[in-house]
PDB file of C-alpha atoms in Angstrom:
ATOM      1  CA  MET A   1       0.000   0.000   0.000  1.00  0.00           C
ATOM      2  CA  ARG A   2       2.872   2.365   0.840  1.00  0.00           C
ATOM      3  CA  ALA A   3       4.444   1.712  -2.582  1.00  0.00           C
ATOM      4  CA  LEU A   4       1.135   2.557  -4.303  1.00  0.00           C
ATOM      5  CA  ALA A   5       0.845   5.815  -2.361  1.00  0.00           C
ATOM      6  CA  MET A   6       4.416   6.761  -3.300  1.00  0.00           C
ATOM      7  CA  ALA A   7       3.714   5.972  -6.969  1.00  0.00           C
ATOM      8  CA  VAL A   8       0.591   8.167  -6.937  1.00  0.00           C
ATOM      9  CA  VAL A   9       2.534  11.060  -5.388  1.00  0.00           C
ATOM     10  CA  ALA A  10       5.301  10.647  -8.010  1.00  0.00           C
ATOM     11  CA  VAL A  11       2.760  10.804 -10.845  1.00  0.00           C
ATOM     12  CA  ILE A  12       1.082  13.901  -9.404  1.00  0.00           C
ATOM     13  CA  VAL A  13       4.411  15.710  -9.046  1.00  0.00           C
ATOM     14  CA  LEU A  14       5.589  14.634 -12.491  1.00  0.00           C
ATOM     15  CA  VAL A  15       2.374  15.548 -14.289  1.00  0.00           C
ATOM     16  CA  GLY A  16       1.926  18.832 -12.451  1.00  0.00           C
ATOM     17  CA  GLY A  17       5.275  20.360 -13.264  1.00  0.00           C
ATOM     18  CA  CYS A  18       6.185  23.801 -11.978  1.00  0.00           C
ATOM     19  CA  ALA A  19       7.190  27.124 -13.444  1.00  0.00           C
ATOM     20  CA  ALA A  20      10.064  27.655 -11.038  1.00  0.00           C
ATOM     21  CA  GLY A  21      13.595  26.749 -11.984  1.00  0.00           C
ATOM     22  CA  THR A  22      13.879  28.261 -15.441  1.00  0.00           C
ATOM     23  CA  THR A  23      16.078  30.943 -16.861  1.00  0.00           C
ATOM     24  CA  GLY A  24      15.378  33.566 -19.478  1.00  0.00           C
ATOM     25  CA  THR A  25      16.888  31.290 -22.117  1.00  0.00           C
ATOM     26  CA  GLY A  26      14.215  28.664 -21.589  1.00  0.00           C
ATOM     27  CA  GLU A  27      16.642  26.201 -20.022  1.00  0.00           C
ATOM     28  CA  SER A  28      15.983  24.485 -16.732  1.00  0.00           C
ATOM     29  CA  THR A  29      18.208  25.501 -13.849  1.00  0.00           C
ATOM     30  CA  HIS A  30      17.706  22.057 -12.321  1.00  0.00           C
ATOM     31  CA  ALA A  31      20.928  20.257 -13.100  1.00  0.00           C
ATOM     32  CA  PRO A  32      20.427  16.713 -14.301  1.00  0.00           C
ATOM     33  CA  PRO A  33      22.035  14.085 -12.136  1.00  0.00           C
ATOM     34  CA  PRO A  34      25.380  12.725 -13.257  1.00  0.00           C
ATOM     35  CA  GLY A  35      25.149  10.150 -16.001  1.00  0.00           C
ATOM     36  CA  THR A  36      21.752  11.196 -17.413  1.00  0.00           C
ATOM     37  CA  ASP A  37      23.126  11.500 -20.919  1.00  0.00           C
ATOM     38  CA  GLY A  38      22.277   7.795 -21.171  1.00  0.00           C
ATOM     39  CA  PRO A  39      19.485   5.638 -19.747  1.00  0.00           C
ATOM     40  CA  VAL A  40      18.251   6.382 -16.245  1.00  0.00           C
ATOM     41  CA  ALA A  41      19.933   4.245 -13.611  1.00  0.00           C
ATOM     42  CA  GLY A  42      18.011   0.993 -13.479  1.00  0.00           C
ATOM     43  CA  ALA A  43      16.403   1.575 -16.907  1.00  0.00           C
ATOM     44  CA  VAL A  44      15.740  -1.410 -19.101  1.00  0.00           C
ATOM     45  CA  LYS A  45      15.746  -1.321 -22.892  1.00  0.00           C
ATOM     46  CA  THR A  46      12.401  -2.693 -23.978  1.00  0.00           C
ATOM     47  CA  GLY A  47      13.674  -4.001 -27.305  1.00  0.00           C
ATOM     48  CA  GLU A  48      10.784  -2.131 -28.972  1.00  0.00           C
ATOM     49  CA  THR A  49      12.014   0.058 -31.808  1.00  0.00           C
ATOM     50  CA  CYS A  50      10.466   2.056 -34.597  1.00  0.00           C
ATOM     51  CA  ASN A  51      12.885   3.124 -37.333  1.00  0.00           C
ATOM     52  CA  GLY A  52      15.741   2.825 -34.846  1.00  0.00           C
ATOM     53  CA  THR A  53      14.236   4.782 -31.928  1.00  0.00           C
ATOM     54  CA  GLU A  54      14.468   2.544 -28.873  1.00  0.00           C
ATOM     55  CA  LEU A  55      12.231   2.733 -25.826  1.00  0.00           C
ATOM     56  CA  LEU A  56      13.585   2.685 -22.273  1.00  0.00           C
ATOM     57  CA  THR A  57      11.650   1.754 -19.147  1.00  0.00           C
ATOM     58  CA  PRO A  58      13.247   3.329 -16.049  1.00  0.00           C
ATOM     59  CA  ALA A  59      12.813   1.876 -12.588  1.00  0.00           C
ATOM     60  CA  ASP A  60       9.768   4.152 -11.973  1.00  0.00           C
ATOM     61  CA  GLY A  61       7.909   2.454 -14.813  1.00  0.00           C
ATOM     62  CA  PHE A  62       7.381   5.408 -17.177  1.00  0.00           C
ATOM     63  CA  THR A  63       8.608   4.679 -20.688  1.00  0.00           C
ATOM     64  CA  GLU A  64      11.126   7.110 -22.175  1.00  0.00           C
ATOM     65  CA  VAL A  65      12.385   7.655 -25.667  1.00  0.00           C
ATOM     66  CA  ARG A  66      15.654   9.365 -26.560  1.00  0.00           C
ATOM     67  CA  GLY A  67      15.322  11.390 -29.723  1.00  0.00           C
ATOM     68  CA  THR A  68      17.863  11.839 -32.488  1.00  0.00           C
ATOM     69  CA  SER A  69      19.520  15.233 -32.935  1.00  0.00           C
ATOM     70  CA  GLU A  70      22.817  16.703 -34.096  1.00  0.00           C
ATOM     71  CA  ASP A  71      22.530  20.004 -32.213  1.00  0.00           C
ATOM     72  CA  ALA A  72      20.371  19.308 -29.144  1.00  0.00           C
ATOM     73  CA  GLU A  73      19.466  16.647 -26.623  1.00  0.00           C
ATOM     74  CA  LEU A  74      15.898  15.369 -26.862  1.00  0.00           C
ATOM     75  CA  TRP A  75      13.928  13.103 -24.522  1.00  0.00           C
ATOM     76  CA  GLY A  76      10.270  12.077 -24.427  1.00  0.00           C
ATOM     77  CA  LEU A  77       8.337  10.693 -21.462  1.00  0.00           C
ATOM     78  CA  LEU A  78       5.399   8.594 -22.646  1.00  0.00           C
ATOM     79  CA  PHE A  79       2.160   8.496 -20.643  1.00  0.00           C
ATOM     80  CA  ALA A  80       0.617   5.621 -22.592  1.00  0.00           C
ATOM     81  CA  GLU A  81       1.620   2.084 -23.402  1.00  0.00           C
ATOM     82  CA  VAL A  82       3.495   1.592 -26.667  1.00  0.00           C
ATOM     83  CA  PRO A  83       2.382   0.927 -29.290  1.00  0.00           C
ATOM     84  CA  PHE A  84      -0.098   3.802 -28.891  1.00  0.00           C
ATOM     85  CA  GLU A  85      -3.701   3.183 -29.860  1.00  0.00           C
ATOM     86  CA  ALA A  86      -4.668   4.846 -33.161  1.00  0.00           C
ATOM     87  CA  GLY A  87      -7.338   7.516 -32.603  1.00  0.00           C
ATOM     88  CA  ALA A  88      -6.765   7.832 -28.837  1.00  0.00           C
ATOM     89  CA  GLU A  89      -5.254  10.947 -27.239  1.00  0.00           C
ATOM     90  CA  VAL A  90      -1.710  10.373 -25.950  1.00  0.00           C
ATOM     91  CA  LYS A  91       0.245  12.576 -23.552  1.00  0.00           C
ATOM     92  CA  ILE A  92       3.983  12.950 -24.149  1.00  0.00           C
ATOM     93  CA  VAL A  93       6.239  15.234 -22.114  1.00  0.00           C
ATOM     94  CA  TRP A  94       9.348  16.446 -23.919  1.00  0.00           C
ATOM     95  CA  ARG A  95      12.644  17.849 -22.680  1.00  0.00           C
ATOM     96  CA  MET A  96      14.914  19.489 -25.214  1.00  0.00           C
ATOM     97  CA  THR A  97      18.047  21.587 -24.996  1.00  0.00           C
ATOM     98  CA  GLY A  98      18.552  24.638 -27.200  1.00  0.00           C
ATOM     99  CA  ASP A  99      16.935  28.069 -27.272  1.00  0.00           C
ATOM    100  CA  GLY A 100      13.591  29.477 -28.289  1.00  0.00           C
ATOM    101  CA  PRO A 101       9.992  28.323 -28.443  1.00  0.00           C
ATOM    102  CA  LEU A 102       9.080  24.749 -29.364  1.00  0.00           C
ATOM    103  CA  LYS A 103       7.461  23.744 -32.653  1.00  0.00           C
ATOM    104  CA  VAL A 104       6.213  20.175 -33.085  1.00  0.00           C
ATOM    105  CA  SER A 105       4.699  18.027 -35.808  1.00  0.00           C
ATOM    106  CA  ALA A 106       4.172  14.321 -36.457  1.00  0.00           C
ATOM    107  CA  THR A 107       4.028  12.545 -39.784  1.00  0.00           C
ATOM    108  CA  GLY A 108       3.034   8.932 -40.327  1.00  0.00           C
ATOM    109  CA  PRO A 109       2.425   6.405 -43.081  1.00  0.00           C
ATOM    110  CA  GLY A 110       1.428   7.895 -46.422  1.00  0.00           C
ATOM    111  CA  GLY A 111       2.241  11.419 -45.191  1.00  0.00           C
ATOM    112  CA  LYS A 112      -0.661  11.476 -42.726  1.00  0.00           C
ATOM    113  CA  ARG A 113      -0.391  14.118 -39.993  1.00  0.00           C
ATOM    114  CA  ALA A 114      -1.121  13.553 -36.320  1.00  0.00           C
ATOM    115  CA  GLU A 115      -3.349  16.070 -34.570  1.00  0.00           C
ATOM    116  CA  LEU A 116      -1.578  18.134 -31.927  1.00  0.00           C
ATOM    117  CA  VAL A 117      -4.406  18.534 -29.403  1.00  0.00           C
ATOM    118  CA  TRP A 118      -2.436  20.663 -26.956  1.00  0.00           C
ATOM    119  CA  LEU A 119       1.055  21.998 -26.255  1.00  0.00           C
ATOM    120  CA  GLU A 120       1.895  23.504 -22.863  1.00  0.00           C
ATOM    121  CA  ASP A 121       4.981  24.964 -21.299  1.00  0.00           C
ATOM    122  CA  HIS A 122       5.801  23.002 -18.146  1.00  0.00           C
ATOM    123  CA  GLY A 123       8.778  24.998 -16.973  1.00  0.00           C
ATOM    124  CA  GLY A 124      10.030  21.945 -15.133  1.00  0.00           C
ATOM    125  CA  SER A 125       9.188  18.933 -13.017  1.00  0.00           C
ATOM    126  CA  ASN A 126      11.003  16.185 -11.179  1.00  0.00           C
ATOM    127  CA  TRP A 127      11.771  14.349 -14.435  1.00  0.00           C
ATOM    128  CA  ARG A 128      15.550  14.570 -14.570  1.00  0.00           C
ATOM    129  CA  ARG A 129      16.565  15.101 -18.189  1.00  0.00           C
ATOM    130  CA  PRO A 130      18.415  18.111 -19.634  1.00  0.00           C
ATOM    131  CA  GLY A 131      16.655  20.978 -21.370  1.00  0.00           C
ATOM    132  CA  TYR A 132      13.384  22.815 -21.101  1.00  0.00           C
ATOM    133  CA  GLU A 133      10.100  20.908 -20.670  1.00  0.00           C
ATOM    134  CA  TRP A 134       6.783  20.914 -22.534  1.00  0.00           C
ATOM    135  CA  GLY A 135       3.733  18.680 -22.428  1.00  0.00           C
ATOM    136  CA  THR A 136       1.933  17.610 -25.596  1.00  0.00           C
ATOM    137  CA  GLY A 137      -1.298  15.823 -26.389  1.00  0.00           C
ATOM    138  CA  TRP A 138      -1.491  13.913 -29.692  1.00  0.00           C
ATOM    139  CA  VAL A 139      -4.004  11.894 -31.664  1.00  0.00           C
ATOM    140  CA  PHE A 140      -2.308   9.567 -34.155  1.00  0.00           C
ATOM    141  CA  PRO A 141      -5.025   8.618 -36.669  1.00  0.00           C
ATOM    142  CA  ALA A 142      -3.554   5.414 -38.102  1.00  0.00           C
ATOM    143  CA  PRO A 143      -1.237   2.516 -37.236  1.00  0.00           C
ATOM    144  CA  GLY A 144       2.442   2.563 -38.222  1.00  0.00           C
ATOM    145  CA  CYS A 145       5.688   4.318 -37.344  1.00  0.00           C
ATOM    146  CA  TRP A 146       5.245   8.038 -36.722  1.00  0.00           C
ATOM    147  CA  LYS A 147       8.042  10.609 -36.883  1.00  0.00           C
ATOM    148  CA  VAL A 148       7.583  13.301 -34.234  1.00  0.00           C
ATOM    149  CA  GLU A 149       9.717  16.329 -35.088  1.00  0.00           C
ATOM    150  CA  LEU A 150      10.607  19.021 -32.574  1.00  0.00           C
ATOM    151  CA  SER A 151      12.457  22.252 -33.301  1.00  0.00           C
ATOM    152  CA  ARG A 152      13.479  25.387 -31.487  1.00  0.00           C
ATOM    153  CA  THR A 153      15.206  28.534 -32.740  1.00  0.00           C
ATOM    154  CA  ARG A 154      18.450  26.703 -31.934  1.00  0.00           C
ATOM    155  CA  GLY A 155      18.108  22.933 -31.841  1.00  0.00           C
ATOM    156  CA  SER A 156      15.990  20.312 -33.573  1.00  0.00           C
ATOM    157  CA  GLY A 157      15.430  16.586 -33.380  1.00  0.00           C
ATOM    158  CA  HIS A 158      12.985  13.747 -33.848  1.00  0.00           C
ATOM    159  CA  ALA A 159      11.774  10.474 -32.410  1.00  0.00           C
ATOM    160  CA  TRP A 160       9.907   7.596 -34.046  1.00  0.00           C
ATOM    161  CA  LEU A 161       6.920   6.145 -32.192  1.00  0.00           C
ATOM    162  CA  ARG A 162       4.828   3.077 -33.004  1.00  0.00           C
ATOM    163  CA  VAL A 163       1.029   3.266 -33.238  1.00  0.00           C
ATOM    164  CA  ALA A 164      -1.215   0.193 -33.504  1.00  0.00           C
TER     165      ALA A 164
END
């Protein structure tokens, strides 16, 4: 019972986020713990990939994805089981280094576009990855591998996510 209560508190803190801890450049002042340029300590690679993007399941049970970028670091925290269900709204929290506002889009099979239902500035949370944090809500209309692209004034990247 104690473990369940702690898990509920962790979810509330993570989902809530907070505006404190940011600088004028849009970067979090919360320093990531040492060694977070790779999987979280205790994380397990799920073996699930979509066009080379691998999923990680940290010890807390939330699935992460590390995006691909040449000029930024990009991480996604997935609030739904993968593969996502086509037509259902999915929450993904992103952390990305760089500067400037975030622009996002997602393209799937046959050039279909996912619907971005919402995009909100989180300012931060207890999720320990580098960069500034935003929450997104998506509806992926069809099964397949979807390329989610994120860009800032300085910095861009992408991650592939599977939808069933």
